[in-house]
XYZ file of N, CA and C in Angstrom:
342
model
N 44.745 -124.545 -95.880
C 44.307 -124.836 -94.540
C 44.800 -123.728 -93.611
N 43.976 -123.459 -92.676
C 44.235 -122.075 -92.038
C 44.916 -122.711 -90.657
N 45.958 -121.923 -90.104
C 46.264 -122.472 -88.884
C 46.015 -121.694 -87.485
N 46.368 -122.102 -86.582
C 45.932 -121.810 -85.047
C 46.858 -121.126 -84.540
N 47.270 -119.922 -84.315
C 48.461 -119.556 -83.263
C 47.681 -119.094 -81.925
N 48.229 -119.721 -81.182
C 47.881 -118.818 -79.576
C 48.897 -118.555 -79.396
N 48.856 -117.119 -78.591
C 49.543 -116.448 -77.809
C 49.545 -116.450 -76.391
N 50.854 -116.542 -75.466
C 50.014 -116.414 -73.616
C 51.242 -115.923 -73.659
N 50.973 -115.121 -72.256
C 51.795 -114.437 -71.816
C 52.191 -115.040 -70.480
N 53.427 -116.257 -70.779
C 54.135 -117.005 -70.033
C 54.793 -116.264 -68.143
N 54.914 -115.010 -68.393
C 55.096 -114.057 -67.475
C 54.162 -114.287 -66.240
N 53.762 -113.144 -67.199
C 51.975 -113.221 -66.471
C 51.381 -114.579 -65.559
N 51.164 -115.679 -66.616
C 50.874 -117.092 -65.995
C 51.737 -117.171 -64.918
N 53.351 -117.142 -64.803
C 54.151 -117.509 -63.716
C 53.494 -116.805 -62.628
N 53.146 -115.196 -62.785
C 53.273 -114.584 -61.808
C 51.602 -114.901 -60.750
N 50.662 -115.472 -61.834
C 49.656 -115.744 -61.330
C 49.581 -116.576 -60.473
N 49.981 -117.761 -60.828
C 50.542 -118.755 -60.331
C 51.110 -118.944 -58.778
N 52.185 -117.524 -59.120
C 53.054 -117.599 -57.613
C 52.517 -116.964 -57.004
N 51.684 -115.645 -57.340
C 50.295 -115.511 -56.412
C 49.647 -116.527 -55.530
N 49.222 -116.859 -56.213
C 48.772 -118.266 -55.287
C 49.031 -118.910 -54.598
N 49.674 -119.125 -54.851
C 51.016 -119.964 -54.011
C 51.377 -119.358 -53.138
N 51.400 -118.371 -53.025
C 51.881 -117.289 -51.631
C 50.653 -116.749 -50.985
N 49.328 -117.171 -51.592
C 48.368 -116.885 -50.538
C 47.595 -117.950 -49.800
N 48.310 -119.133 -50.479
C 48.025 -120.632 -50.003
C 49.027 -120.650 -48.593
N 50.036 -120.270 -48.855
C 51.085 -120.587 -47.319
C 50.290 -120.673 -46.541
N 49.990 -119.113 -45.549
C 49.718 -119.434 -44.218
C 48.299 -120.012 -43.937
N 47.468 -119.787 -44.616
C 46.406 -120.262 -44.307
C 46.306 -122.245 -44.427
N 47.332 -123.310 -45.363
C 47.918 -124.077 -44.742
C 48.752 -124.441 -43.657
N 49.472 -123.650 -43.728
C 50.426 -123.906 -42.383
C 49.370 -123.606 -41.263
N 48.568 -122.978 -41.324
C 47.611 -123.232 -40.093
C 46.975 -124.188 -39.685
N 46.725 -124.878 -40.723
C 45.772 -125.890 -40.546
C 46.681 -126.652 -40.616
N 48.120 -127.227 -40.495
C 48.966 -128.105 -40.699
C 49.451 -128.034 -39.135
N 49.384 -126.602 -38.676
C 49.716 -126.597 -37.178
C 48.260 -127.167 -36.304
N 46.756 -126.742 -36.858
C 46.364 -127.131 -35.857
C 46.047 -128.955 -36.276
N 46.719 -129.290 -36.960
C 46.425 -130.536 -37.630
C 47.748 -131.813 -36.677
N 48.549 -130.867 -36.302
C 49.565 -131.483 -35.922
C 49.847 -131.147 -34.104
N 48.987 -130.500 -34.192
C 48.981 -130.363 -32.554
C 47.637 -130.983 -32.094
N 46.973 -131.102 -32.782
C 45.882 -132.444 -32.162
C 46.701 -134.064 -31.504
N 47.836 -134.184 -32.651
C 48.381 -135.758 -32.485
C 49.946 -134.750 -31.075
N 49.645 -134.385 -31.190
C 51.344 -133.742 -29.774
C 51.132 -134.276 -28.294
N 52.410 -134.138 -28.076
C 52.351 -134.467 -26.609
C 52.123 -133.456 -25.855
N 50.957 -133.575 -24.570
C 50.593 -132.277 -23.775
C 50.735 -133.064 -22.426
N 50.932 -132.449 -21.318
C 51.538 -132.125 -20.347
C 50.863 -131.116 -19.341
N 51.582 -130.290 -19.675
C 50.802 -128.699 -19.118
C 50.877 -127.844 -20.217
N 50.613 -128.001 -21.494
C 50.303 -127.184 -22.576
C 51.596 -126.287 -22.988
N 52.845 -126.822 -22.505
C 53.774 -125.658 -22.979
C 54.191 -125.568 -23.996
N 54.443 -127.374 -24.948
C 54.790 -127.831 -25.999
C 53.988 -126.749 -27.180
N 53.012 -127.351 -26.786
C 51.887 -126.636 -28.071
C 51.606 -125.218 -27.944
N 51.583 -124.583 -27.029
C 51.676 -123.149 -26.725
C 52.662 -122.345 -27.445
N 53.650 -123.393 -27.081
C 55.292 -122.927 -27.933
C 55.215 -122.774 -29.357
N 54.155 -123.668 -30.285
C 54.296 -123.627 -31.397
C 53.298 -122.689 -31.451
N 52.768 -122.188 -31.190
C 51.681 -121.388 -31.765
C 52.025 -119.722 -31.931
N 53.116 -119.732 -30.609
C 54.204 -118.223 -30.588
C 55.108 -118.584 -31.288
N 55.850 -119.459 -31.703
C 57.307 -119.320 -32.342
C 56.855 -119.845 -33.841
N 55.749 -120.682 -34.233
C 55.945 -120.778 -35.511
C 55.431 -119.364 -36.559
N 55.804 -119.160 -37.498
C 55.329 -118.240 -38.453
C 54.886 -118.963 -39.723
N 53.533 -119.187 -39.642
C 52.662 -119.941 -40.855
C 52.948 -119.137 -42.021
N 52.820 -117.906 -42.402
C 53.195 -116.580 -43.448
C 54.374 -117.180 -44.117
N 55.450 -117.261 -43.507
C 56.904 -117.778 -43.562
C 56.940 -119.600 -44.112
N 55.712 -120.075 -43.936
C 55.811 -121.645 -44.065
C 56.633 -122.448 -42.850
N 56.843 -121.583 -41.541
C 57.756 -122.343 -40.764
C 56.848 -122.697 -39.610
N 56.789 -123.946 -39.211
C 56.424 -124.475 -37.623
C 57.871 -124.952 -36.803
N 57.105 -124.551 -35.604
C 58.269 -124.273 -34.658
C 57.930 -124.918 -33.368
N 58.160 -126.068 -32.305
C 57.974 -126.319 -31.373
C 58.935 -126.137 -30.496
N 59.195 -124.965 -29.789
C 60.232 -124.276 -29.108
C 60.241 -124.542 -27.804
N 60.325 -125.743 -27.404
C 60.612 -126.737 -26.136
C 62.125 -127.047 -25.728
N 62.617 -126.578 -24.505
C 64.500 -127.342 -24.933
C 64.039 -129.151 -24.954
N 62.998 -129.380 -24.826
C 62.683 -131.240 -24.655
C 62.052 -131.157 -25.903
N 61.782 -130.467 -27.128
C 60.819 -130.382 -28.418
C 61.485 -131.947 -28.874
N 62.460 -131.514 -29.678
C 63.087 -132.578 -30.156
C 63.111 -134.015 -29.838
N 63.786 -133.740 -28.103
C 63.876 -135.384 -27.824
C 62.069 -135.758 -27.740
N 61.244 -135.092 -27.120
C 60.382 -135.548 -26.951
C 59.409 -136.002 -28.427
N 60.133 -135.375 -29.689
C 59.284 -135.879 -31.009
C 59.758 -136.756 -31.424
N 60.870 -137.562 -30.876
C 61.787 -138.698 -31.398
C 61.585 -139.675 -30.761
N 61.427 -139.673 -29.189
C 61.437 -140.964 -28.016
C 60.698 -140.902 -27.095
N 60.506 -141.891 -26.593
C 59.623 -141.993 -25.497
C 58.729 -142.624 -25.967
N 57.356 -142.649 -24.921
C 56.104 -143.197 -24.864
C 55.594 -141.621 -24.352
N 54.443 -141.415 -25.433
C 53.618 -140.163 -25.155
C 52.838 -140.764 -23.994
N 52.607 -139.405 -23.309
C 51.482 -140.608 -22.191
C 49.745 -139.804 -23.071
N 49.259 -139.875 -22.675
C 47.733 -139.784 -22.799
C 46.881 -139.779 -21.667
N 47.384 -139.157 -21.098
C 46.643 -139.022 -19.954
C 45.608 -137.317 -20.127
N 46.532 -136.604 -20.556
C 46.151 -134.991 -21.571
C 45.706 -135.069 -22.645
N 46.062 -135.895 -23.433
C 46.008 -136.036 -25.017
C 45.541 -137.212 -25.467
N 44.659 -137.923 -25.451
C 44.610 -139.398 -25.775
C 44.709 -139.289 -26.991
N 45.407 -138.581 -28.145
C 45.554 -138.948 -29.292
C 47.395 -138.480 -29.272
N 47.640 -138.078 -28.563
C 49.380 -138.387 -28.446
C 50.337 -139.225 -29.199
N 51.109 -138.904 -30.302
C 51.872 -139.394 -30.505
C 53.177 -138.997 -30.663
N 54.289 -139.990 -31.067
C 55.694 -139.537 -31.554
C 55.459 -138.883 -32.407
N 56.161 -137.910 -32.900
C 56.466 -137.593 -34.180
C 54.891 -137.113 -34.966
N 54.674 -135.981 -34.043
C 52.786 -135.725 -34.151
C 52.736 -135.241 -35.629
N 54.052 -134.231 -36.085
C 53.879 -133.772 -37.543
C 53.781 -134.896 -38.722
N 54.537 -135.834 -38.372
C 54.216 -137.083 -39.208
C 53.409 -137.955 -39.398
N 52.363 -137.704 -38.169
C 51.137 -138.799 -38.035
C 50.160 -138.005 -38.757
N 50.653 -136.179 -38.143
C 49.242 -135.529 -38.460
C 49.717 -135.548 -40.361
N 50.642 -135.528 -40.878
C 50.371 -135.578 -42.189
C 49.827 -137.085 -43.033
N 50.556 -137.848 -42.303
C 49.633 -139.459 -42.415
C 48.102 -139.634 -42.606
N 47.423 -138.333 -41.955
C 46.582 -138.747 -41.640
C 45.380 -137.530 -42.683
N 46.242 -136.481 -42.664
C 45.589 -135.592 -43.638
C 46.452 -134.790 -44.436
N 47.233 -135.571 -45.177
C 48.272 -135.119 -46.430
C 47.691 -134.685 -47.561
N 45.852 -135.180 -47.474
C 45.391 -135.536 -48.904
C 44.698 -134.201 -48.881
N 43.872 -133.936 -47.460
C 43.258 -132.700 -47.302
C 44.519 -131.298 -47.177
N 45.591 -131.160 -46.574
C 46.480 -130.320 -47.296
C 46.729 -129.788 -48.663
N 46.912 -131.067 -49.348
C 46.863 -130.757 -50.669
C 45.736 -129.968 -51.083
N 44.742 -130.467 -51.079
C 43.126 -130.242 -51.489
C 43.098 -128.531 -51.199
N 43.881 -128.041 -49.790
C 43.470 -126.792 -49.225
C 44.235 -125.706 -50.131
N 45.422 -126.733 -50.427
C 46.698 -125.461 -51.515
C 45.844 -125.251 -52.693
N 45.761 -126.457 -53.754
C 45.297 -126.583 -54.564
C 43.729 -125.802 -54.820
N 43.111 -125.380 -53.955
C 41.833 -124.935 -53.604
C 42.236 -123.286 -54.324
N 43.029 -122.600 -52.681
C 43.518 -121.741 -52.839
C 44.127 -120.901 -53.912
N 45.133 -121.947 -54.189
C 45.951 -121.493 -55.710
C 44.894 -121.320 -56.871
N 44.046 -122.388 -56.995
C 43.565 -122.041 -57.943
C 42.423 -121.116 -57.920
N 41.921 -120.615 -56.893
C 41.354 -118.705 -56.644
C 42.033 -118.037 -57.421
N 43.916 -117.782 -57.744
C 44.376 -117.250 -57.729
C 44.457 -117.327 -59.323
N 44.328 -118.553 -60.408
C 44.880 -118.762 -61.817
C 44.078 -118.644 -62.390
């Protein structure tokens, strides 16, 4: 009986792989920022303005560079008077709400890349 060997070049695969994966970042993190600044609290636009200069999607980092960022993603009552989709904790609603399509966008991406 004759047998089967395959060969792969385990390397290679990794490196394909992490290709991908590194050309999936920013083009998620974009859509995770504008995904998460739909649900934010606005005002006079400084909140969200802030993230759009201080985060670096490339890097995988969002950034809402408010000295009120924080308290304001933790407490309060958003008003809606700017935003009628306003909430606490907008990065957590906006992934609530499209965690599945994130995935879908990496997974898309990456696999261009394998």
């Amino acid at each position: 009986m004759a047998g089967v060997k395959i060969d792969f070049d385990a390397k290679a695969i990794r490196a394909r792989v992490q290709k991908g994966i590194d050309k999936s970042v920013a083009p998620l993190m974009e859509q995770v920022l504008k995904d998460s600044n739909y649900y934010c609290r606005q005002d006079q636009g400084a909140l969200i303005a802030s993230s759009q200069t201080a985060s670096r999607p490339a890097d995988g980092v969002l950034i809402w560079n408010t000295p009120y960022a924080r308290r304001v993603y933790y407490t309060g009552v958003p008003s809606k008077d700017v935003n009628k989709n306003a909430e606490l904790m907008w990065f957590h609603k906006a992934q609530s709400v499209h965690g599945n399509e994130w995935a879908a966008l990496a997974q898309k991406t990456i696999k261009k890349e394998v």
